[in-house]
Coordinates of C-alpha atoms in Angstrom, one line a residue:
X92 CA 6.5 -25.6 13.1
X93 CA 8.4 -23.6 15.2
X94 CA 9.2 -19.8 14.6
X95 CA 13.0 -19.9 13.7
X96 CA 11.4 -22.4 10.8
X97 CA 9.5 -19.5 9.5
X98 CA 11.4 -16.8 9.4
X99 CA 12.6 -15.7 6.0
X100 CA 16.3 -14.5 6.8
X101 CA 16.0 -11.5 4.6
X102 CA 14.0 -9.8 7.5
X103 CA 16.7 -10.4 9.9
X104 CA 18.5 -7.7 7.9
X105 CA 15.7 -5.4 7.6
X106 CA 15.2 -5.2 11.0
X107 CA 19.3 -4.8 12.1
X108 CA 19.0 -1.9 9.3
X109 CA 15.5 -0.2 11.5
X110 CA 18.1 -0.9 14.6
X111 CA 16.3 2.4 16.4
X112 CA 12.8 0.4 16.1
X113 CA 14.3 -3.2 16.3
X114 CA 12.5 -3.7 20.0
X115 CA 8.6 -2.9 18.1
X116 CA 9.8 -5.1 14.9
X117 CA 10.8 -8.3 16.8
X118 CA 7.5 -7.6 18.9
X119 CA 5.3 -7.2 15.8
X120 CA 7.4 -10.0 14.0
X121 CA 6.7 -12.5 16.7
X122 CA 3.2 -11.9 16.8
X123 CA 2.7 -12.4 12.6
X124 CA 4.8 -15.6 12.7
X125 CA 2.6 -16.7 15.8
X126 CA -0.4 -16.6 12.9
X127 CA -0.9 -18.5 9.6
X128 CA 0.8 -15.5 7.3
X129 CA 4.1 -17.0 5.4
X130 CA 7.0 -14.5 6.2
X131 CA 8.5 -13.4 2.8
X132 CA 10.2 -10.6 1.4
X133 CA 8.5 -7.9 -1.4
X134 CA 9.5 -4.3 -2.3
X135 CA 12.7 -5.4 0.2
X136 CA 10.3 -5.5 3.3
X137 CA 8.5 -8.2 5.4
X138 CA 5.7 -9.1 4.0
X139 CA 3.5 -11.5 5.2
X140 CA 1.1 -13.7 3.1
X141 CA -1.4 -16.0 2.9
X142 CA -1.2 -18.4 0.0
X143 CA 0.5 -16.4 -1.9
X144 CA -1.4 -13.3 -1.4
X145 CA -0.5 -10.2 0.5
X146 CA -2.1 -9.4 4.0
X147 CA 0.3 -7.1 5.3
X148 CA 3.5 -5.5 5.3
X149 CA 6.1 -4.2 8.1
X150 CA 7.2 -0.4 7.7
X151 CA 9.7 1.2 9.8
X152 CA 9.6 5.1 9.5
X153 CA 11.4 8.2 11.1
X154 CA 8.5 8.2 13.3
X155 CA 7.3 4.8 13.7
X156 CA 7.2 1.6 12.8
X157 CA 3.6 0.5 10.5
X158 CA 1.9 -2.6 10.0
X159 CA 0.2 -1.8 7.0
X160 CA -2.9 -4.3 5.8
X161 CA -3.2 -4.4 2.2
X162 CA -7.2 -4.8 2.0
X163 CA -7.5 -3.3 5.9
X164 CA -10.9 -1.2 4.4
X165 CA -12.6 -4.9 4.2
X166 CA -11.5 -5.1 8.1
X167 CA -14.5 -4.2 10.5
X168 CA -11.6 -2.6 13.1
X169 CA -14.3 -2.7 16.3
X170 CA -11.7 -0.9 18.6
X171 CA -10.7 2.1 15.5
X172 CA -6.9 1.0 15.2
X173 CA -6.5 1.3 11.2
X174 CA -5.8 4.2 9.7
X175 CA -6.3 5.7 6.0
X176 CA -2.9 6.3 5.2
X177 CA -3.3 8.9 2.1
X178 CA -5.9 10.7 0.7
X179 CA -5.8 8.8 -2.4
X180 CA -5.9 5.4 -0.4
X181 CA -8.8 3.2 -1.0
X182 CA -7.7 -0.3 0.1
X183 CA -5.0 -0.1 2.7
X184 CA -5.1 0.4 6.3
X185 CA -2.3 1.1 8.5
X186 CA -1.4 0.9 12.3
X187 CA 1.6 2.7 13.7
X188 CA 3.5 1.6 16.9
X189 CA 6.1 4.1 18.4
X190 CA 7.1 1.6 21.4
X191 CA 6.6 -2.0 22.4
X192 CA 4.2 -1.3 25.4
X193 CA 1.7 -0.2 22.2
X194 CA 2.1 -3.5 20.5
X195 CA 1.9 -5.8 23.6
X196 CA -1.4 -3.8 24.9
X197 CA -3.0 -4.3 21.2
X198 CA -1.7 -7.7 20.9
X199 CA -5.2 -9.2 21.2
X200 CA -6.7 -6.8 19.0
X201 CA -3.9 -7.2 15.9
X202 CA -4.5 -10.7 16.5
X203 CA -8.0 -10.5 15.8
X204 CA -7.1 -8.2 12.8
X205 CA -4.7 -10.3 11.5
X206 CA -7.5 -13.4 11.5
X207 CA -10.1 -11.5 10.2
X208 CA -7.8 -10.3 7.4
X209 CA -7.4 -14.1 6.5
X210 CA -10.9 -15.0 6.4
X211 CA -11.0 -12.1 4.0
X212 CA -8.2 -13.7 1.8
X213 CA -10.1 -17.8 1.9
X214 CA -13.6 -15.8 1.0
X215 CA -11.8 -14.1 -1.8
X216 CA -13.2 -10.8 -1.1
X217 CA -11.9 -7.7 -2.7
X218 CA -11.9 -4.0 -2.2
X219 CA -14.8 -2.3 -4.9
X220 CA -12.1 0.9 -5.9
X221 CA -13.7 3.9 -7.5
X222 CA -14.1 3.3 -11.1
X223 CA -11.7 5.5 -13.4
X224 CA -15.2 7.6 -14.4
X225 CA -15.4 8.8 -10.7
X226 CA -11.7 10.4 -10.5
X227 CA -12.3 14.0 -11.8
X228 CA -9.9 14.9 -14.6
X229 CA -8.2 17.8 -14.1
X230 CA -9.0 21.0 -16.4
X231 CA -5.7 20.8 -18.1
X232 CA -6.1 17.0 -19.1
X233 CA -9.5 17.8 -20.5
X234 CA -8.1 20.8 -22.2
X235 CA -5.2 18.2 -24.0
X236 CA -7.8 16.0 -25.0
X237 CA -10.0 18.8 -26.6
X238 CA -6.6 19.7 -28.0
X239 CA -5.4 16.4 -29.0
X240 CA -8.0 13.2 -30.1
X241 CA -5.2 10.7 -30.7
X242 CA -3.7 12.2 -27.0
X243 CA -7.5 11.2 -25.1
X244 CA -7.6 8.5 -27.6
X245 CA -3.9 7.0 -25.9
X246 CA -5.2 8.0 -22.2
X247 CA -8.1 5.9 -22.5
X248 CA -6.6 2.8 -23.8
X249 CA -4.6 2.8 -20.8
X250 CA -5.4 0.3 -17.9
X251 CA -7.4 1.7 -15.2
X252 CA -4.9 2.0 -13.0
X253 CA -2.6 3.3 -15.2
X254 CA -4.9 6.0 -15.5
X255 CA -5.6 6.5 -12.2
X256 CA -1.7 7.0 -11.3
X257 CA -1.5 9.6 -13.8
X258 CA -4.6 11.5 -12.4
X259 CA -3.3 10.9 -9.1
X260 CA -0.4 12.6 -10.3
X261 CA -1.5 15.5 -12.4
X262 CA -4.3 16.2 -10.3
X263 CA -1.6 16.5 -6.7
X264 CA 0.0 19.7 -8.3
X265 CA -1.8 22.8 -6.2
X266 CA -0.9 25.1 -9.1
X267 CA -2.4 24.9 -13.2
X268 CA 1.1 25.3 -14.6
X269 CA 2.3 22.8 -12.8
X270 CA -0.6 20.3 -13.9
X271 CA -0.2 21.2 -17.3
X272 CA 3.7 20.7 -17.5
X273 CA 3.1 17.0 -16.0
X274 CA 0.9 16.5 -18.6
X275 CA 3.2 17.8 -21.0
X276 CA 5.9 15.7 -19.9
X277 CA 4.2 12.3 -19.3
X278 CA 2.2 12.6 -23.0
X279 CA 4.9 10.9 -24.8
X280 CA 4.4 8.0 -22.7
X281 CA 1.0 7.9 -22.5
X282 CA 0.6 7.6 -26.5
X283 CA 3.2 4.9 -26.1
X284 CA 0.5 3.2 -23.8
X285 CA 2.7 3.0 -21.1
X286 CA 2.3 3.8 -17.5
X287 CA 4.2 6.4 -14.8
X288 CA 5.9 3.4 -13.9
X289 CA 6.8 1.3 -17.2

């Protein structure tokens, strides 16, 4: 199949719209469609998948463009290329090009990447995240839940990861009054049992 097959058109556009990193996108972009990965568009980015799950995705930022792999902590990375790309990150790995001279001298080794993160997929392995019990609930939360049984009562019920965006959240504030007024705010939703997001 040859690449013009394979390429969702939807990307053209994304990368005519990163025109300052359009030289590191086609170089990145002709290196996933030289693989196995589908070329689609999700969260109106390329993503590339492997049937029909995510492997990666293609970010261009201020300061670079980002191949991110979604379950890049399974990835053994010999040669140290993936990065954690937040504090609160437990399954995604990211590599950052700023020119195409990076991407063509780690062609070999995103290559290798790229493969490995497909054998991942066929075996079906998955990240183990922290369970909701290890994330440390701020003093404020606890204090509303000492406060509040039906309020705890709500929070639990949520899905983990439901709960673990709204720790993520509360917990990011650097000052109490700031925790507690998140709290404050979001409680109506939580005893809805719905999420940040919903």
């Amino acid at each position: 199949m040859s690449q013009d097959h394979r390429k969702h058109p939807s990307v053209d556009g994304f990368i005519r719209k990163n025109h300052a990193w359009k030289d590191v996108l086609h170089a990145l972009r002709a290196i996933l469609l030289n693989s196995p990965l589908t070329e689609e568009v999700k969260w109106r980015q390329p993503c590339y998948t492997f049937q029909e799950s995510n492997v990666l995705i293609l970010g261009a930022f201020k300061e670079s463009c980002v191949l991110s792999f979604f379950k890049g902590a399974l990835l053994k990375d010999p040669k140290g290329l993936l990065q954690v790309p937040g504090e609160n990150t437990q399954a995604a790995r990211v590599i950052r090009f700023a020119d195409t001279r990076e991407v063509e001298a780690r062609t070999p080794d995103l290559k290798a990447l790229i493969q490995e993160a497909i054998e991942a997929e066929k075996a079906g392995l998955k990240v183990p995240f922290k369970k909701i019990t290890e994330h440390k609930l701020p003093d404020e939360l606890q204090a509303a839940f000492d406060k509040d049984a039906a309020f705890e009562k709500a929070f639990r019920a949520l899905t983990p990861g439901r709960q673990r965006a709204y720790l993520l959240h509360f917990s990011s504030a650097k000052q109490s009054a700031t925790r507690a007024a998140r709290i404050q705010k979001h409680a109506p939703r939580i005893l809805k049992g719905k999420g940040m997001e919903d």
